[in-house]
Tab-separated table of C-alpha atoms and ligand atoms in Angstrom:
chain	number	residue	atom	x	y	z
A	1	MET	CA	108.144	118.403	88.301
A	2	ARG	CA	108.184	118.840	91.972
A	3	LEU	CA	110.241	116.006	93.109
A	4	PHE	CA	112.012	114.472	96.366
A	5	VAL	CA	113.558	111.584	97.520
A	6	ALA	CA	112.187	109.370	100.817
A	7	LEU	CA	111.713	106.348	102.573
A	8	THR	CA	108.454	104.979	103.153
A	9	PRO	CA	107.396	103.754	106.897
A	10	PRO	CA	104.977	100.286	106.826
A	11	ASP	CA	101.246	100.810	107.305
A	12	ALA	CA	101.871	99.066	110.956
A	13	VAL	CA	104.265	101.895	111.643
A	14	VAL	CA	101.847	104.599	110.318
A	15	GLU	CA	98.911	103.180	112.136
A	16	GLU	CA	100.821	103.186	115.436
A	17	LEU	CA	102.382	106.750	115.037
A	18	ARG	CA	98.719	108.054	114.134
A	19	ALA	CA	96.859	106.585	117.168
A	20	SER	CA	99.457	107.734	119.451
A	21	THR	CA	99.238	111.400	118.449
A	22	GLY	CA	95.395	111.601	118.685
A	23	ALA	CA	95.298	113.109	121.640
A	24	LEU	CA	97.976	115.702	120.705
A	25	ARG	CA	96.179	116.713	117.358
A	26	GLU	CA	92.880	117.021	119.906
A	27	LEU	CA	95.295	119.569	122.012
A	28	ALA	CA	96.283	121.591	118.943
A	29	PRO	CA	93.187	121.595	116.684
A	30	GLU	CA	94.557	124.646	115.119
A	31	LEU	CA	97.819	123.545	113.601
A	32	ARG	CA	97.671	122.022	110.558
A	33	TRP	CA	98.419	118.511	111.387
A	34	THR	CA	99.877	116.313	108.451
A	35	ARG	CA	97.956	113.325	106.678
A	36	PRO	CA	99.301	110.009	108.075
A	37	GLU	CA	98.705	108.416	104.633
A	38	GLN	CA	101.530	110.807	103.204
A	39	TRP	CA	103.955	110.511	105.857
A	40	HIS	CA	107.641	109.892	104.712
A	41	LEU	CA	111.272	110.520	105.739
A	42	THR	CA	112.915	112.617	103.738
A	43	LEU	CA	116.200	112.273	102.264
A	44	VAL	CA	116.576	115.296	99.962
A	45	PHE	CA	114.113	117.456	98.657
A	46	LEU	CA	114.779	118.550	94.969
A	47	GLY	CA	112.393	120.889	94.009
A	48	GLU	CA	111.496	121.272	90.522
A	49	VAL	CA	112.971	118.923	88.304
A	50	ALA	CA	112.876	118.954	84.744
A	51	ASP	CA	111.353	116.249	82.911
A	52	GLU	CA	114.359	115.481	80.485
A	53	VAL	CA	116.289	115.068	83.986
A	54	VAL	CA	114.183	112.470	85.228
A	55	ASP	CA	115.742	109.309	83.685
A	56	GLU	CA	119.005	110.093	84.613
A	57	LEU	CA	118.178	110.852	88.020
A	58	ALA	CA	116.361	107.783	88.438
A	59	ARG	CA	119.379	105.683	86.761
A	60	ARG	CA	121.667	107.187	89.703
A	61	LEU	CA	119.250	106.752	92.650
A	62	ASN	CA	118.843	103.116	91.587
A	63	ARG	CA	122.619	102.838	91.898
A	64	ALA	CA	122.742	104.741	94.705
A	65	ALA	CA	119.999	102.521	96.561
A	66	ALA	CA	122.065	99.212	95.771
A	67	ARG	CA	125.061	100.698	97.763
A	68	HIS	CA	123.108	100.866	100.670
A	69	PRO	CA	121.950	97.457	103.235
A	70	PRO	CA	118.030	98.065	104.087
A	71	LEU	CA	117.855	100.093	107.889
A	72	PRO	CA	116.739	99.437	111.096
A	73	LEU	CA	114.819	102.363	112.313
A	74	ALA	CA	112.328	103.575	114.743
A	75	PHE	CA	110.061	106.650	115.125
A	76	GLY	CA	110.513	108.365	118.483
A	77	GLY	CA	111.113	111.731	120.471
A	78	GLY	CA	110.291	115.005	118.911
A	79	GLY	CA	111.209	118.332	118.102
A	80	ARG	CA	110.425	121.477	116.675
A	81	PHE	CA	111.688	123.670	113.699
A	82	GLY	CA	111.041	127.480	115.172
A	83	HIS	CA	107.610	127.839	116.141
A	84	ARG	CA	106.207	126.711	113.190
A	85	VAL	CA	107.028	123.098	112.639
A	86	LEU	CA	106.508	120.098	115.215
A	87	TRP	CA	108.016	116.735	114.235
A	88	ILE	CA	108.977	113.195	114.996
A	89	GLY	CA	112.587	112.358	115.506
A	90	VAL	CA	114.073	109.148	113.882
A	91	GLN	CA	116.159	106.466	116.039
A	92	GLY	CA	118.117	103.188	114.916
A	93	ASN	CA	120.773	103.199	112.211
A	94	VAL	CA	120.678	107.039	111.555
A	95	ASP	CA	124.591	106.822	110.866
A	96	GLY	CA	123.641	104.146	107.767
A	97	LEU	CA	120.850	106.893	107.280
A	98	ARG	CA	123.059	109.674	106.787
A	99	ARG	CA	125.313	107.954	104.375
A	100	LEU	CA	122.365	106.812	102.392
A	101	ALA	CA	121.371	110.762	102.425
A	102	ASP	CA	124.564	111.701	101.039
A	103	SER	CA	124.441	108.992	98.135
A	104	VAL	CA	121.109	110.458	97.769
A	105	ARG	CA	122.390	114.194	97.231
A	106	ALA	CA	125.385	113.104	95.268
A	107	ALA	CA	123.001	111.292	93.106
A	108	ALA	CA	121.390	114.619	92.165
A	109	ARG	CA	124.175	116.493	92.104
A	110	ARG	CA	125.478	114.363	89.591
A	111	SER	CA	122.378	114.683	87.352
A	112	ARG	CA	123.212	118.654	87.827
A	113	LEU	CA	120.452	119.250	90.113
A	114	PRO	CA	121.209	122.260	92.649
A	115	VAL	CA	120.829	120.216	96.528
A	116	GLU	CA	120.924	122.635	99.368
A	117	GLN	CA	123.533	122.614	101.564
A	118	ARG	CA	121.712	122.756	105.128
A	119	PRO	CA	122.854	119.424	107.404
A	120	TYR	CA	120.475	117.002	106.949
A	121	HIS	CA	118.073	116.521	110.182
A	122	PRO	CA	115.787	113.273	109.902
A	123	HIS	CA	112.390	113.969	110.622
A	124	LEU	CA	108.852	113.300	109.958
A	125	THR	CA	106.875	116.529	110.058
A	126	LEU	CA	103.587	116.016	112.121
A	127	ALA	CA	102.143	119.503	111.818
A	128	ARG	CA	102.699	123.178	110.703
A	129	SER	CA	101.761	126.266	112.252
A	130	ASP	CA	100.637	129.354	110.086
A	131	GLY	CA	101.638	131.715	112.498
A	132	ALA	CA	104.312	131.782	115.441
A	133	ALA	CA	102.967	128.710	118.005
A	134	ASP	CA	103.395	127.785	121.387
A	135	LEU	CA	104.940	123.989	120.434
A	136	LEU	CA	107.003	123.165	123.497
A	137	PRO	CA	104.107	121.471	125.522
A	138	LEU	CA	103.760	118.974	122.358
A	139	VAL	CA	107.634	118.417	121.975
A	140	GLU	CA	107.462	117.560	125.656
A	141	ARG	CA	104.896	114.799	125.465
A	142	LEU	CA	106.547	113.448	122.235
A	143	ALA	CA	109.822	113.109	123.987
A	144	PRO	CA	109.482	109.856	125.827
A	145	TRP	CA	107.715	108.316	123.179
A	146	GLU	CA	109.514	105.481	120.835
A	147	GLY	CA	107.606	103.933	117.960
A	148	LEU	CA	107.602	100.271	116.553
A	149	ALA	CA	110.873	99.067	115.298
A	150	TRP	CA	110.837	99.031	111.192
A	151	VAL	CA	113.407	98.493	108.435
A	152	ALA	CA	113.392	100.634	105.293
A	153	THR	CA	114.323	98.417	102.517
A	154	SER	CA	113.699	100.610	99.463
A	155	LEU	CA	113.715	104.198	98.451
A	156	HIS	CA	110.964	106.301	96.932
A	157	LEU	CA	111.246	109.256	94.263
A	158	ILE	CA	108.143	111.004	94.940
A	159	ARG	CA	106.251	113.588	93.312
A	160	SER	CA	104.735	116.716	95.505
A	161	ARG	CA	101.423	118.418	93.653
A	162	LEU	CA	101.341	121.381	95.761
A	163	GLY	CA	97.679	122.289	97.072
A	164	ALA	CA	96.097	119.087	95.312
A	165	GLY	CA	95.750	117.151	98.493
A	166	PRO	CA	91.665	116.849	99.956
A	167	ASP	CA	92.480	119.994	102.661
A	168	GLY	CA	94.453	122.159	100.125
A	169	SER	CA	98.022	120.543	101.423
A	170	ALA	CA	100.492	119.183	99.028
A	171	LEU	CA	99.546	115.507	97.816
A	172	TYR	CA	102.797	113.416	97.603
A	173	GLU	CA	102.726	110.507	94.911
A	174	PRO	CA	105.735	108.201	94.458
A	175	ILE	CA	106.614	107.705	90.851
A	176	ALA	CA	109.382	105.058	91.203
A	177	GLY	CA	111.284	102.901	94.075
A	178	TRP	CA	114.168	101.117	93.793
A	179	PRO	CA	114.993	98.628	96.738
A	180	LEU	CA	118.015	98.839	98.943
A	181	ALA	CA	120.832	96.056	98.937
A	182	GLN	CA	119.222	93.006	100.121
A	183	ARG	CA	121.174	91.927	103.149
A	184	ARG	CA	119.995	89.760	106.312
A	185	CYS	CA	119.329	93.107	108.678
A	186	PRO	CA	118.430	92.262	112.476
A	187	ALA	CA	115.427	95.270	113.819
A	188	TRP	CA	116.502	97.952	115.741
A	189	ARG	CA	114.453	97.186	118.554
A	190	PRO	CA	112.903	93.703	119.097
B	201	2AM	P1	109.142	119.311	105.759
B	201	2AM	O1	108.515	117.913	106.384
B	201	2AM	O2	109.980	119.257	107.145
B	201	2AM	O3	108.452	120.126	105.372
B	201	2AM	C1	107.836	117.135	101.089
B	201	2AM	O4	107.606	118.538	100.675
B	201	2AM	C2	109.253	116.794	101.824
B	201	2AM	O5	110.667	117.445	101.343
B	201	2AM	C3	108.900	117.310	103.382
B	201	2AM	O6	109.478	115.969	103.994
B	201	2AM	C4	109.991	118.493	103.655
B	201	2AM	O7	109.973	118.818	104.662
B	201	2AM	C5	110.989	118.298	102.344
B	201	2AM	N1	111.226	119.486	102.043
B	201	2AM	C6	112.731	120.054	102.290
B	201	2AM	N2	113.016	121.316	102.203
B	201	2AM	C7	111.956	121.542	101.436
B	201	2AM	C8	111.811	122.713	100.622
B	201	2AM	N3	112.371	123.726	100.754
B	201	2AM	N4	110.764	123.118	100.362
B	201	2AM	C9	109.293	121.993	100.646
B	201	2AM	N5	109.499	120.472	101.420
B	201	2AM	C10	111.019	120.647	101.644
């Protein structure tokens, strides 16, 4: 099955981001906007994983989660990958997020899964374009935006079913989750 590991923002954060990006969606209806109920913060994309590897991967992810504290985060700022992907950035304990992503990648490698070598770039994809699009005006509008603070308290192993979403996009289904080590942790922004 096609899998990735991600953090999932709470409903209030998703709702605020949905409301705040409504005007952008109206400005660029030709883009393929991602669906708020599917929004997540990917730590690593694994691609196709054989069924017999999933148990070992899950055990290793469980251990990795236990070694990291909950992470105070907020969505904010924006950017683009080339001319096709519009994303919102991540603020807060980004160093801790990178350390967690490193551990999750190590867990995948030890499960003998190939993990891409590209540097980790934390983001939430808001929209994709089928052809080259001028995303700069949207990036500029996103730049000053700062979302609600939230604390990531667990990581999730998520299955991606290509083409199974209501609009023909991928459908993401969490299949397992593990709490990050429980420690007291203040919010990133009051
Ligand atoms: P994206 O949002 O930038 O496309 C599920 O597809 C998640 O895994 C998405 O967050 C996606 O990032 C990420 N991902 C990373 N590499 C991917 C790849 N090669 N194919 C599909 N998704 C990938």
